[in-house]
Coordinates of C-alpha atoms in Angstrom, one line a residue:
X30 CA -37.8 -39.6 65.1
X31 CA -40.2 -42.0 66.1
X32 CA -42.1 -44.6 63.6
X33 CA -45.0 -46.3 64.4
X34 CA -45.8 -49.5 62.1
X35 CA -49.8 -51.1 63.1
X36 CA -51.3 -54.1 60.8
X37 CA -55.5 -53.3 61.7
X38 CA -58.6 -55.2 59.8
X39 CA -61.1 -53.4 58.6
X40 CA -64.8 -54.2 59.9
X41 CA -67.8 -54.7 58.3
X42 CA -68.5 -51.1 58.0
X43 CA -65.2 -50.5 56.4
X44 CA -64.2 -48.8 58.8
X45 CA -61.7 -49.1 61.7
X46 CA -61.2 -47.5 65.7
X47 CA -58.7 -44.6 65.8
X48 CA -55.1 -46.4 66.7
X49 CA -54.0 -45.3 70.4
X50 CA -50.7 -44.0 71.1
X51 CA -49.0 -43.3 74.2
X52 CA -46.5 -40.3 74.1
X53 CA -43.5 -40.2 77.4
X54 CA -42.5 -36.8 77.8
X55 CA -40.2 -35.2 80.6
X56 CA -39.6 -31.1 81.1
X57 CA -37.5 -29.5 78.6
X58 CA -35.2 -26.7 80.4
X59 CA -34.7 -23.6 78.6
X60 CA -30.9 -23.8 78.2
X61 CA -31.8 -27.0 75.9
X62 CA -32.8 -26.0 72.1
X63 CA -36.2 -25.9 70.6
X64 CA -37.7 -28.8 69.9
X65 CA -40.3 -29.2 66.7
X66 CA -42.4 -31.5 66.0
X67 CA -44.9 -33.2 63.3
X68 CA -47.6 -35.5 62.5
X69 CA -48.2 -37.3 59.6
X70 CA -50.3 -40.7 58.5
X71 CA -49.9 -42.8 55.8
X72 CA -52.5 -45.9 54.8
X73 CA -51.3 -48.9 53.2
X74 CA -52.8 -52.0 52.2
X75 CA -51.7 -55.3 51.0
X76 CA -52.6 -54.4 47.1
X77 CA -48.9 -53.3 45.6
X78 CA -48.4 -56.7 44.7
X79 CA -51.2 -57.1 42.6
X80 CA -50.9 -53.4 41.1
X81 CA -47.1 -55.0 40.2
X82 CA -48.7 -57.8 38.8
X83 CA -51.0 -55.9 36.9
X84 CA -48.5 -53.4 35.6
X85 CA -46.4 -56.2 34.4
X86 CA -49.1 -58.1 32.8
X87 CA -49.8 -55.1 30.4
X88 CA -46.0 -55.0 29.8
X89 CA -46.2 -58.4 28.3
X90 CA -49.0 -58.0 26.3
X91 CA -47.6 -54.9 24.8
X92 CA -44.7 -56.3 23.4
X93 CA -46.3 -59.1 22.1
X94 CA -48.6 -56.6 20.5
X95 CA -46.1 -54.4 19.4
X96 CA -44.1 -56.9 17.6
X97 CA -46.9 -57.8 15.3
X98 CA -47.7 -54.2 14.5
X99 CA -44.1 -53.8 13.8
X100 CA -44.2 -56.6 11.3
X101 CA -47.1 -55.1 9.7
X102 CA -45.5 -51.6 9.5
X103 CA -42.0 -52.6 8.5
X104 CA -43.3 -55.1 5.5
X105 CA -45.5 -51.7 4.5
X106 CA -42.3 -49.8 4.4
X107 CA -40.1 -52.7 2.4
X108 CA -43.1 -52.4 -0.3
X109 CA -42.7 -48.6 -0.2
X110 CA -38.7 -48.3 -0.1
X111 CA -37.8 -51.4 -2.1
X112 CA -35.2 -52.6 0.3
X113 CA -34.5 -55.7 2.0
X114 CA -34.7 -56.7 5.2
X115 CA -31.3 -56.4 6.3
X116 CA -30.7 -52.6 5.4
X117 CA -29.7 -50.5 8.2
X118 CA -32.8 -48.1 7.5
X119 CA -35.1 -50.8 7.7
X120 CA -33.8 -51.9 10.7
X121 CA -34.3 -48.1 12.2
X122 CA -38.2 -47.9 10.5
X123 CA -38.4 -51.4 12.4
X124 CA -37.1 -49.4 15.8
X125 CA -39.1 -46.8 15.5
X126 CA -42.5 -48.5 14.8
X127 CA -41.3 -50.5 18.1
X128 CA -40.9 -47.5 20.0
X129 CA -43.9 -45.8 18.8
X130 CA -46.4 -48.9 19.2
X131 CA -44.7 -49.2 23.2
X132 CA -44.9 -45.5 23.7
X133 CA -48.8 -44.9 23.1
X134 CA -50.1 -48.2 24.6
X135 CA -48.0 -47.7 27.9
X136 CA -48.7 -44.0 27.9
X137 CA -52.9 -45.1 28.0
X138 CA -51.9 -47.9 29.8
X139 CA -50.8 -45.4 32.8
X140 CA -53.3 -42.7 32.1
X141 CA -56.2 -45.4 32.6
X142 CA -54.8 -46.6 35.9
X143 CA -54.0 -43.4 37.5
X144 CA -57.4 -41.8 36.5
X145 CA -59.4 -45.1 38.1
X146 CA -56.8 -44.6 41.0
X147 CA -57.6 -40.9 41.6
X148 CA -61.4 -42.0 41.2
X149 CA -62.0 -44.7 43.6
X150 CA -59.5 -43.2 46.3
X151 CA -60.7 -39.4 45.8
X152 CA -64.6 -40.7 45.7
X153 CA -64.6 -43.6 48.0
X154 CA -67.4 -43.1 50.8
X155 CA -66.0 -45.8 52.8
X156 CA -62.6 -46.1 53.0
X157 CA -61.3 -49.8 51.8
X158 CA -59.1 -48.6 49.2
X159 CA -55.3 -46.8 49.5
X160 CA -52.9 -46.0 47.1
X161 CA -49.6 -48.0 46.1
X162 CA -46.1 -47.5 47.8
X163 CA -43.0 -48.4 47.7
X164 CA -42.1 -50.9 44.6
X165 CA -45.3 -50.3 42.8
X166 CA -44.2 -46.4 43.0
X167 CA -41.1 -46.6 41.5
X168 CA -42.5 -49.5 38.6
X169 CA -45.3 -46.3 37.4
X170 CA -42.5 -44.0 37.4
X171 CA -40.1 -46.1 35.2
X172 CA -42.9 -46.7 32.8
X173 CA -43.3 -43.1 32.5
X174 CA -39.7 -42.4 31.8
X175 CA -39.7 -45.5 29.1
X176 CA -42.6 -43.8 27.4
X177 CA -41.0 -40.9 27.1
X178 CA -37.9 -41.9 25.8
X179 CA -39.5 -44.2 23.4
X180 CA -41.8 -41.3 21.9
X181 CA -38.9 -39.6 22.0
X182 CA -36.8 -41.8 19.4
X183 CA -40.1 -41.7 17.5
X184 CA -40.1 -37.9 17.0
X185 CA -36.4 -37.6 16.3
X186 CA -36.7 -40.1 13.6
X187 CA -40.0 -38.0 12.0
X188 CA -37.6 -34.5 12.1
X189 CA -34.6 -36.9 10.6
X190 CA -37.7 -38.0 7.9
X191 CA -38.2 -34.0 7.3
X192 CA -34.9 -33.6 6.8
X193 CA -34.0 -36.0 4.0
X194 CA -36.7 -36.4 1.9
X195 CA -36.9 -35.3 -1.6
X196 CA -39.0 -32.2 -2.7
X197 CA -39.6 -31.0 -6.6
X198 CA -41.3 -27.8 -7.0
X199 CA -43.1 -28.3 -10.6
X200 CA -43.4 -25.2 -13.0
X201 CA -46.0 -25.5 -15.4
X202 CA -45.5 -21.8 -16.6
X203 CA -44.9 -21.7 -20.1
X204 CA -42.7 -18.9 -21.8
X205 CA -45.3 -15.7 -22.8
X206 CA -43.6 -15.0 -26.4
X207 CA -39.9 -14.1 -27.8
X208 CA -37.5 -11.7 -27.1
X209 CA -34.8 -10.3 -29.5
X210 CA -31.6 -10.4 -27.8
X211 CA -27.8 -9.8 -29.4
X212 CA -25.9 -13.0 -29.7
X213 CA -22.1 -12.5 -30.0
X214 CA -20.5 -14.8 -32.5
X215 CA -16.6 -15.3 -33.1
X216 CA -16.9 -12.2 -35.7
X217 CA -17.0 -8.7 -34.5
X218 CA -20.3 -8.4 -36.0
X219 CA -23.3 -8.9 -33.7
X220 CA -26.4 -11.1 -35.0
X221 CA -29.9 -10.8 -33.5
X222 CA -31.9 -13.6 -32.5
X223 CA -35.3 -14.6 -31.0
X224 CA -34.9 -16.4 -27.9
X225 CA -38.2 -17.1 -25.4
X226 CA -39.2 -15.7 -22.7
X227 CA -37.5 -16.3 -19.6
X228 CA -40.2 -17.6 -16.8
X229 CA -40.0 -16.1 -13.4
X230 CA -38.2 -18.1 -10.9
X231 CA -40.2 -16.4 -7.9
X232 CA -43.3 -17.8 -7.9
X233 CA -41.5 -21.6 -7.1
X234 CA -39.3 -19.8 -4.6
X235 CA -42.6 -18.6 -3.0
X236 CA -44.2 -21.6 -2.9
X237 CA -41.2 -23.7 -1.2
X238 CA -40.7 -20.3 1.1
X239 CA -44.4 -21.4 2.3
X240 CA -43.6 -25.3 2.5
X241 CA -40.4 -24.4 4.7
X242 CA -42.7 -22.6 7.3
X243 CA -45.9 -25.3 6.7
X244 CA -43.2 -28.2 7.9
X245 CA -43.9 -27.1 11.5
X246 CA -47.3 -26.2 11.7
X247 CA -49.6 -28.0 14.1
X248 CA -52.9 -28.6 15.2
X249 CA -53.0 -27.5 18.8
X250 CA -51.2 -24.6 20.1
X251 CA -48.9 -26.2 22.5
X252 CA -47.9 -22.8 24.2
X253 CA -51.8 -21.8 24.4
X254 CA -52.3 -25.4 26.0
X255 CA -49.7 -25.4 28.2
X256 CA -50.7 -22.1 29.5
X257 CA -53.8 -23.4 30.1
X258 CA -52.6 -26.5 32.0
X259 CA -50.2 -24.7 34.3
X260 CA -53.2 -22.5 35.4
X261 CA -55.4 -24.9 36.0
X262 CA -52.6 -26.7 38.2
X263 CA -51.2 -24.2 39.8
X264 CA -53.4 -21.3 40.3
X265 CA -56.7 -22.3 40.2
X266 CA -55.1 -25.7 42.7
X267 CA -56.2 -28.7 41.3
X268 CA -52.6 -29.7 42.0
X269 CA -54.3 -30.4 45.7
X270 CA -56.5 -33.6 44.4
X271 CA -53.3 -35.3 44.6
X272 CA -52.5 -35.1 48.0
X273 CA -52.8 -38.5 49.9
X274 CA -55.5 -38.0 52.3
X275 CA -58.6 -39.3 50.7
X276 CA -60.7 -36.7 51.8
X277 CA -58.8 -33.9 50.4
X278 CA -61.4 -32.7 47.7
X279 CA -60.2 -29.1 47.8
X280 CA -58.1 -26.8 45.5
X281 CA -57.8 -24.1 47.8
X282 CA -55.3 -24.4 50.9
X283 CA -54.5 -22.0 53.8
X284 CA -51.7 -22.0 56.8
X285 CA -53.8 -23.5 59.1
X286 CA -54.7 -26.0 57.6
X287 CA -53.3 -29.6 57.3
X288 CA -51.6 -30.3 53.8
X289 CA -50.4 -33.7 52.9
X290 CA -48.0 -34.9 50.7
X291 CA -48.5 -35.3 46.8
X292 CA -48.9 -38.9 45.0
X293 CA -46.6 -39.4 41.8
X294 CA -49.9 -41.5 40.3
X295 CA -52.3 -39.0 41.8
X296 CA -50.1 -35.8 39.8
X297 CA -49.7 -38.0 36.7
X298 CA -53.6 -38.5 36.6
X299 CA -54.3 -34.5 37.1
X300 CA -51.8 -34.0 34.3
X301 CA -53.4 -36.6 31.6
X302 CA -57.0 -35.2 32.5
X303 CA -55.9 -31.7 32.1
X304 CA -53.9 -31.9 28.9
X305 CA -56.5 -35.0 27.5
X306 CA -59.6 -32.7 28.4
X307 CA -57.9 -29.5 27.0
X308 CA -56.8 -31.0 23.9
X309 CA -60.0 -32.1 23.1
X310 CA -62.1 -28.7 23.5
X311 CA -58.9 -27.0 21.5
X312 CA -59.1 -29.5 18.6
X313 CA -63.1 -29.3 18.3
X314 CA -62.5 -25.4 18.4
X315 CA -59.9 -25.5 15.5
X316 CA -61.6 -28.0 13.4
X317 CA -65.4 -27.0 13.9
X318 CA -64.4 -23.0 13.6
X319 CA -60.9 -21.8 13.2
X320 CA -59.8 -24.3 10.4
X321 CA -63.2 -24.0 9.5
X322 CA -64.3 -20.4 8.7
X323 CA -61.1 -18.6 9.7
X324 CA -58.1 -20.3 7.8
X325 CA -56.5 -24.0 6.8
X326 CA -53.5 -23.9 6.4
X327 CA -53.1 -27.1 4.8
X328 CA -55.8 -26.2 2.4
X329 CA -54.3 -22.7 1.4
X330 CA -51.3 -24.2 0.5
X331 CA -53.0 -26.2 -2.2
X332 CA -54.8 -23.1 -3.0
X333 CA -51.9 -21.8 -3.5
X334 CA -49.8 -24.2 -5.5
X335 CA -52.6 -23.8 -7.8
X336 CA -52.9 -19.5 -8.3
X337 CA -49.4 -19.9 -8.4
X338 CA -49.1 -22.8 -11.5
X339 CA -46.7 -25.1 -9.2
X340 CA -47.3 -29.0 -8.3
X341 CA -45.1 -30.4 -5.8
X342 CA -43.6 -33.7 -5.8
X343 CA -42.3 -35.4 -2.0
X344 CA -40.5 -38.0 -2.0
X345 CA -40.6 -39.5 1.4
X346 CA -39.5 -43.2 0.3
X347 CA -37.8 -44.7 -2.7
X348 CA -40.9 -46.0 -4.5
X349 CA -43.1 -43.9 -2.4
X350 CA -44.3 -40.2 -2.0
X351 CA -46.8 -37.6 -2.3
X352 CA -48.1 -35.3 -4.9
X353 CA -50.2 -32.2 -5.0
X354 CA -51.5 -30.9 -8.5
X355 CA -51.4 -27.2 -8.7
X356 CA -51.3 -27.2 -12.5
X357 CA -53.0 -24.0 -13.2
X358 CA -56.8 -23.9 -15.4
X359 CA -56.0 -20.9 -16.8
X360 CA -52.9 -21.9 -18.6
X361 CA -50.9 -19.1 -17.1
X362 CA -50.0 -17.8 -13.6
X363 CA -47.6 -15.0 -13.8
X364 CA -49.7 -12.5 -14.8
X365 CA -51.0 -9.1 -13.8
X366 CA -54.2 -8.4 -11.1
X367 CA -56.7 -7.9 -13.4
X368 CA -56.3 -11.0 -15.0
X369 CA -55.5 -13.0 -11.9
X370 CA -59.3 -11.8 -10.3
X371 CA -60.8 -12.7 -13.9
X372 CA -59.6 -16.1 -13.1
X373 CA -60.7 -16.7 -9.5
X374 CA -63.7 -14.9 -10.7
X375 CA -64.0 -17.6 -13.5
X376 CA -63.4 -20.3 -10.9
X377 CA -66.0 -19.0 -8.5
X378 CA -68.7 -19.2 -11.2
X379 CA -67.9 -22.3 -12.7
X380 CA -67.3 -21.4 -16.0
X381 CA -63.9 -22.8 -16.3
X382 CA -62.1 -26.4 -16.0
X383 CA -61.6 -28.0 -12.5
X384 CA -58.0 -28.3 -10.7
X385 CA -57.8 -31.7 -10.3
X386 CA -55.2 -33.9 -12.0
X387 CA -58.3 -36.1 -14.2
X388 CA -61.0 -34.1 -16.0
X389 CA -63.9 -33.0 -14.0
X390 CA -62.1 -33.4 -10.7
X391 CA -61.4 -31.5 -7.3
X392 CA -58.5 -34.3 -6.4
X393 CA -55.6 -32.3 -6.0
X394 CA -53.7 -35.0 -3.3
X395 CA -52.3 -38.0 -3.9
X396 CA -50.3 -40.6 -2.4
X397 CA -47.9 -41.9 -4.7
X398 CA -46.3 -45.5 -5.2
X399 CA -43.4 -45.3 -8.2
X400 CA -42.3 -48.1 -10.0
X401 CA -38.5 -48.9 -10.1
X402 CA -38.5 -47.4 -14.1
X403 CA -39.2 -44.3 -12.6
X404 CA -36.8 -44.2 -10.2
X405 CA -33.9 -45.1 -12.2
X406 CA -34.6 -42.4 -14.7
X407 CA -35.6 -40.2 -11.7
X408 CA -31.6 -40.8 -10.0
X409 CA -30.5 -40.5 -13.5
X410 CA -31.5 -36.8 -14.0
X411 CA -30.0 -36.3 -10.2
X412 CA -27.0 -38.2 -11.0
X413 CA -25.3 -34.5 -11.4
X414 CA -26.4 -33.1 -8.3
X415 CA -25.6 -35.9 -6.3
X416 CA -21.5 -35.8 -7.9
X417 CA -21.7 -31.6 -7.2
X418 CA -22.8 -32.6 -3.4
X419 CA -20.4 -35.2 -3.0
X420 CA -17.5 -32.7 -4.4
X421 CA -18.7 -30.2 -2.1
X422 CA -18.2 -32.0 0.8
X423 CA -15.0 -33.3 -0.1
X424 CA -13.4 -29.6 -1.2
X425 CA -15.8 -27.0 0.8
X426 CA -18.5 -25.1 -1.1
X427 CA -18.0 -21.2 -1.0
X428 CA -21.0 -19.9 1.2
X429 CA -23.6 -17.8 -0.8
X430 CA -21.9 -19.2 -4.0
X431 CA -25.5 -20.3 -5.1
X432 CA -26.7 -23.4 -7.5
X433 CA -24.0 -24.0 -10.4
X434 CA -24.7 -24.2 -14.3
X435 CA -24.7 -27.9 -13.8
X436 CA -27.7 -27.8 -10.9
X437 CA -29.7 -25.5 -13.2
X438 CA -29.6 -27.6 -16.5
X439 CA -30.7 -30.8 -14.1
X440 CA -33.8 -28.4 -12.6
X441 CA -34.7 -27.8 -15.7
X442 CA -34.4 -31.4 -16.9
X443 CA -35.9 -32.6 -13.8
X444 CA -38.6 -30.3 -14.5
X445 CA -39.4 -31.5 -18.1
X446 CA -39.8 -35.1 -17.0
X447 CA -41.8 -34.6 -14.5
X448 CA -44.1 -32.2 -16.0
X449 CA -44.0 -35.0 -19.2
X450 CA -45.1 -38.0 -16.9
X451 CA -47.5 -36.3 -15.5
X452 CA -49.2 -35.5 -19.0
X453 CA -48.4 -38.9 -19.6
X454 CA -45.8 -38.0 -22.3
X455 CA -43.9 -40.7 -21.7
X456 CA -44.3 -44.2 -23.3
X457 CA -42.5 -46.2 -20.7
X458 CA -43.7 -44.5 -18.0
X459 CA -47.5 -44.9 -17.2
X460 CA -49.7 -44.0 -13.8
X461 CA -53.2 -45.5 -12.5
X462 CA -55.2 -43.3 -10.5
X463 CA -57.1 -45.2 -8.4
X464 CA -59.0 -45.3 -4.8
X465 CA -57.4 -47.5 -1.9
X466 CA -58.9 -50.0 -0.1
X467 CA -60.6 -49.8 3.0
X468 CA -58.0 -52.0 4.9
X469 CA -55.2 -50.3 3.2
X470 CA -56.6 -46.4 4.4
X471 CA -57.0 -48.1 8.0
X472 CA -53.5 -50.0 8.4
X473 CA -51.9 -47.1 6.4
X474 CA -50.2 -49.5 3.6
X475 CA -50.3 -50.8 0.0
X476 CA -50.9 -54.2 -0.5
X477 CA -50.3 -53.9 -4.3
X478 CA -46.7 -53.3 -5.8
X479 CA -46.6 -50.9 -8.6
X480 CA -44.6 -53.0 -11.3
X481 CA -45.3 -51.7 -15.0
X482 CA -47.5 -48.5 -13.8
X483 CA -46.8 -46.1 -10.8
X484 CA -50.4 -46.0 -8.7
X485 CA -51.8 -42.5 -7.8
X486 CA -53.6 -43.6 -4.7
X487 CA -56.9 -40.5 -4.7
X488 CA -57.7 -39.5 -1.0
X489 CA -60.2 -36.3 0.2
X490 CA -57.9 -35.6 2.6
X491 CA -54.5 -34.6 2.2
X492 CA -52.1 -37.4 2.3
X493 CA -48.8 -35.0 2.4
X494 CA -49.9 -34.4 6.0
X495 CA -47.7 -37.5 6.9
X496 CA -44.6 -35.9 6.5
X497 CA -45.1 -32.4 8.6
X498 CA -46.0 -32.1 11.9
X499 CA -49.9 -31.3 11.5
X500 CA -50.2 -35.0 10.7
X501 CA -48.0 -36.3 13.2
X502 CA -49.5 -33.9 15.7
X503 CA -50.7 -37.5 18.1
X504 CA -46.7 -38.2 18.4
X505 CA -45.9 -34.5 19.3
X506 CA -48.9 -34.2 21.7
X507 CA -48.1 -37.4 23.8
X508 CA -44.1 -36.3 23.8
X509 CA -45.3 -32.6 25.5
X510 CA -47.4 -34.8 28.1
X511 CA -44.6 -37.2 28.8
X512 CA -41.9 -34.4 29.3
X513 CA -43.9 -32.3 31.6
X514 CA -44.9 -35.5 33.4
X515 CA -40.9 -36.9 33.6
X516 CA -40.1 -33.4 34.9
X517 CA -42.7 -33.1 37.4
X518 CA -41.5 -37.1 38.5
X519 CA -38.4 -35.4 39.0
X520 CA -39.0 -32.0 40.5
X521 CA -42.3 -32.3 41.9
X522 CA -42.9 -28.9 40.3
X523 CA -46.1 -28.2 37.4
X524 CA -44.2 -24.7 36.5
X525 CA -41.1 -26.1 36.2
X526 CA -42.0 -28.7 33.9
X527 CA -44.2 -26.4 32.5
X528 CA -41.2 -24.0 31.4
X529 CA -38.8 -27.1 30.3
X530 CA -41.9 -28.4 28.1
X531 CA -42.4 -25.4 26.5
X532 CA -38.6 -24.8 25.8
X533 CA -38.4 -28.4 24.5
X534 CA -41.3 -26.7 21.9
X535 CA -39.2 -24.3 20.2
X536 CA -36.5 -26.6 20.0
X537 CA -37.9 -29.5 17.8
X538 CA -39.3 -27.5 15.3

């Protein structure tokens, strides 16, 4: 093997005379093996450095950056946990805001650079400008695995979020009249008394049935988009932009003709331009039509909490949370079909009262910041539970054994409170709704602390987003990118990471 290293200036034009090199052959007998051979240039210029440089610079000025933003997160999430400083979960929010902050401004970072790269070397009508090698190489490579991992920690911590907050189906339904039932005293003779109704327990098993499968819903498709990607990649061939020869504006190749190798920054450019571009027509699709005219999700579970006379109440911090009003207008939910149509009938013609939580209101969503009255009386009521767990774990619960006598009477009590402090039955235990503040909606905290009333932030959106994937669908996008990215770095395959990316899908949910 025979390399051939020649330093040449470019001249005025840009351009520079062909490099001349002399080849010594001799006669090859044919009791010698066949000999192959191969051609191949590469163009380099003195730039790496400053491409390191550059590289390094951002670095810097991220985590400068990303320390203040974690400041301002983690002092959001002290006002909406209560907690000190120096509690390990603070110190994990404060690791995962890092993370999170590092992950997205790296991951633009490199998508910026490689697309200008691509650009100017793909475009460039005079050729003055090649791509990085060697050290600069492997830096946009490691930066690619550190955003990954980093989003990464991000989205295990948002599944770990899912998994531990606290959820209260509320059940507004009232008892529909008395029954006679047969009450057996300590005498042989039997006495009859009038006992209410029982209220159907299905209609809050429904609701949290749909909650259960709403946790995973997102706004893109990511096996419809991936699809789409590894098409455009593979079969169609813009995989062949990345090859190194500037002049290789083709996505078609054949045997005869010359193929050059691929460029890591070149591939990772194709692969942020096809998922940004794709992304972006998918999302318009879903929000402008779809979501639009075909269903919302996100909507239709309010809907529903409301047909079905159930409010939900998420706890996602201590003194923090969400809460969607589905106390019905109509009084009453579990009734037959005549009357149910009456009522949407009634509510399509505006002769009835509005399902907001204040009179004459549509608000339905609020964010929620609880005083520290409210959650003592709040662990009070779960005191019980919390002992059953904890004896659970310690003895072994018998599967299918189903909640005990002492996990119904707390529902039920739990139940009563909430449905009293909502009302505002309770004299120690006020609420304020009010609007946020600009700056508060944009840095996504409270700058008040709710001391003698809990604060019932209004929004026309839906705040519960936050803790499901629909509204964490920027952190779940850029962790499909990275991954198919890290596994093409590694393979130098789209369909490969293609297929891992997709199985990575089903596994997070």
């Amino acid at each position: 093997m025979c390399h051939v290293l020649s330093s040449v200036k470019l001249n005025s034009n840009g351009k520079i005379f062909p490099p001349f090199l002399g080849i010594k052959y001799s006669p090859l007998l044919e009791s010698e093996a066949a000999l192959s051979s191969s051609f191949s240039v590469q163009y380099t210029q003195q730039s790496s450095t400053a491409f390191i440089v550059v590289l390094s610079a951002t670095v810097g000025v991220t985590l400068i950056l990303a320390v203040v933003y974690t400041a301002f997160r983690v002092n959001g999430y002290l006002r909406r946990s209560g907690g000190f400083i120096c509690h390990p979960k603070t110190f994990l929010c404060m690791i995962t805001e890092f993370c999170s902050f590092i992950s997205t401004c790296v991951f633009i970072v490199l998508t910026v650079v490689s697309v200008l790269m691509l650009l100017l070397y793909k475009f460039q009508s005079v050729f003055i400008f090649t791509l990085p090698t060697g050290a600069s190489v492997i830096l946009f490579s490691v930066m690619i695995c550190l955003a990954f991992i980093c989003r990464a920690m991000q989205v295990i911590y948002l599944v770990w979020q899912q998994c531990t907050l606290d959820i209260f189906f509320v059940d507004w339904e009232k008892p529909n009249g008395v029954v006679m039932t047969t009450a057996l005293q300590q005498e042989p003779s039997a006495q009859l008394q009038s006992v209410p109704t029982p209220v159907s327990i299905w209609r809050v098993c429904f609701a949290a049935n749909e909650w259960n499968e709403l946790q995973t819903v997102r706004k893109l498709n990511p096996t419809l988009l991936l699809s789409i990607v590894l098409l455009l990649l593979s079969i169609v061939g813009l995989e062949h932009f990345a090859e190194v020869d500037p002049s290789s504006l083709h996505v078609t190749t054949s045997q005869d003709r010359y193929s050059a190798a691929h460029s890591i920054i070149l591939r990772f450019a194709l692969t942020s331009i096809c998922f940004l571009s794709l992304s972006a027509i998918m999302r318009l699709y879903m929000f402008g039509l779809y979501e639009r005219f075909y269903e919302h999700k996100i909507k239709q579970f309010v809907d529903l909490c409301s047909v079905a006379n159930v409010s939900v109440f998420v706890l996602s911090e201590e003194l923090f949370g969400h809460y969607i009003h589905g106390r019905s207008v109509h009084g009453r939910a579990d009734t037959d079909m005549q009357e149910m149509r009456s009522n949407l009938i009634k509510e399509q013609e505006d002769i009835c009262g509005k399902r907001g939580l204040l009179a004459d209101s549509d608000g339905q969503t609020f964010a929620v910041g609880l005083t520290k009255r409210f959650r003592a009386h709040y662990e009070a009521i779960m005191a019980p539970i919390q002992a059953e767990r904890v004896e659970g774990h310690t003895r072994g619960s018998r599967a299918g054994a189903g909640p005990s006598d002492r996990s119904i009477q707390a529902y039920k009590s739990m139940n009563h409170f909430l449905c009293a402090f909502i009302d505002r039955g309770l004299q120690d235990l006020d609420y304020l709704v009010k609007d946020k503040l600009f700056l508060e909606k944009l840095l996504e905290m409270e700058f008040y602390d709710p001391l003698d009333r809990s604060l019932f932030y209004s929004n026309t959106g839906n705040s519960f987003e936050e803790v499901l994937f629909y509204g964490n669908e920027w952190a779940l996008w850029q962790l499909d990118v990275l991954l198919f990215a890290c596994v093409d770095l590694l393979s130098n395959s789209y369909v490969l990471a293609a297929v891992i990316t997709y199985l990575s899908s089903w596994v997070h949910p």
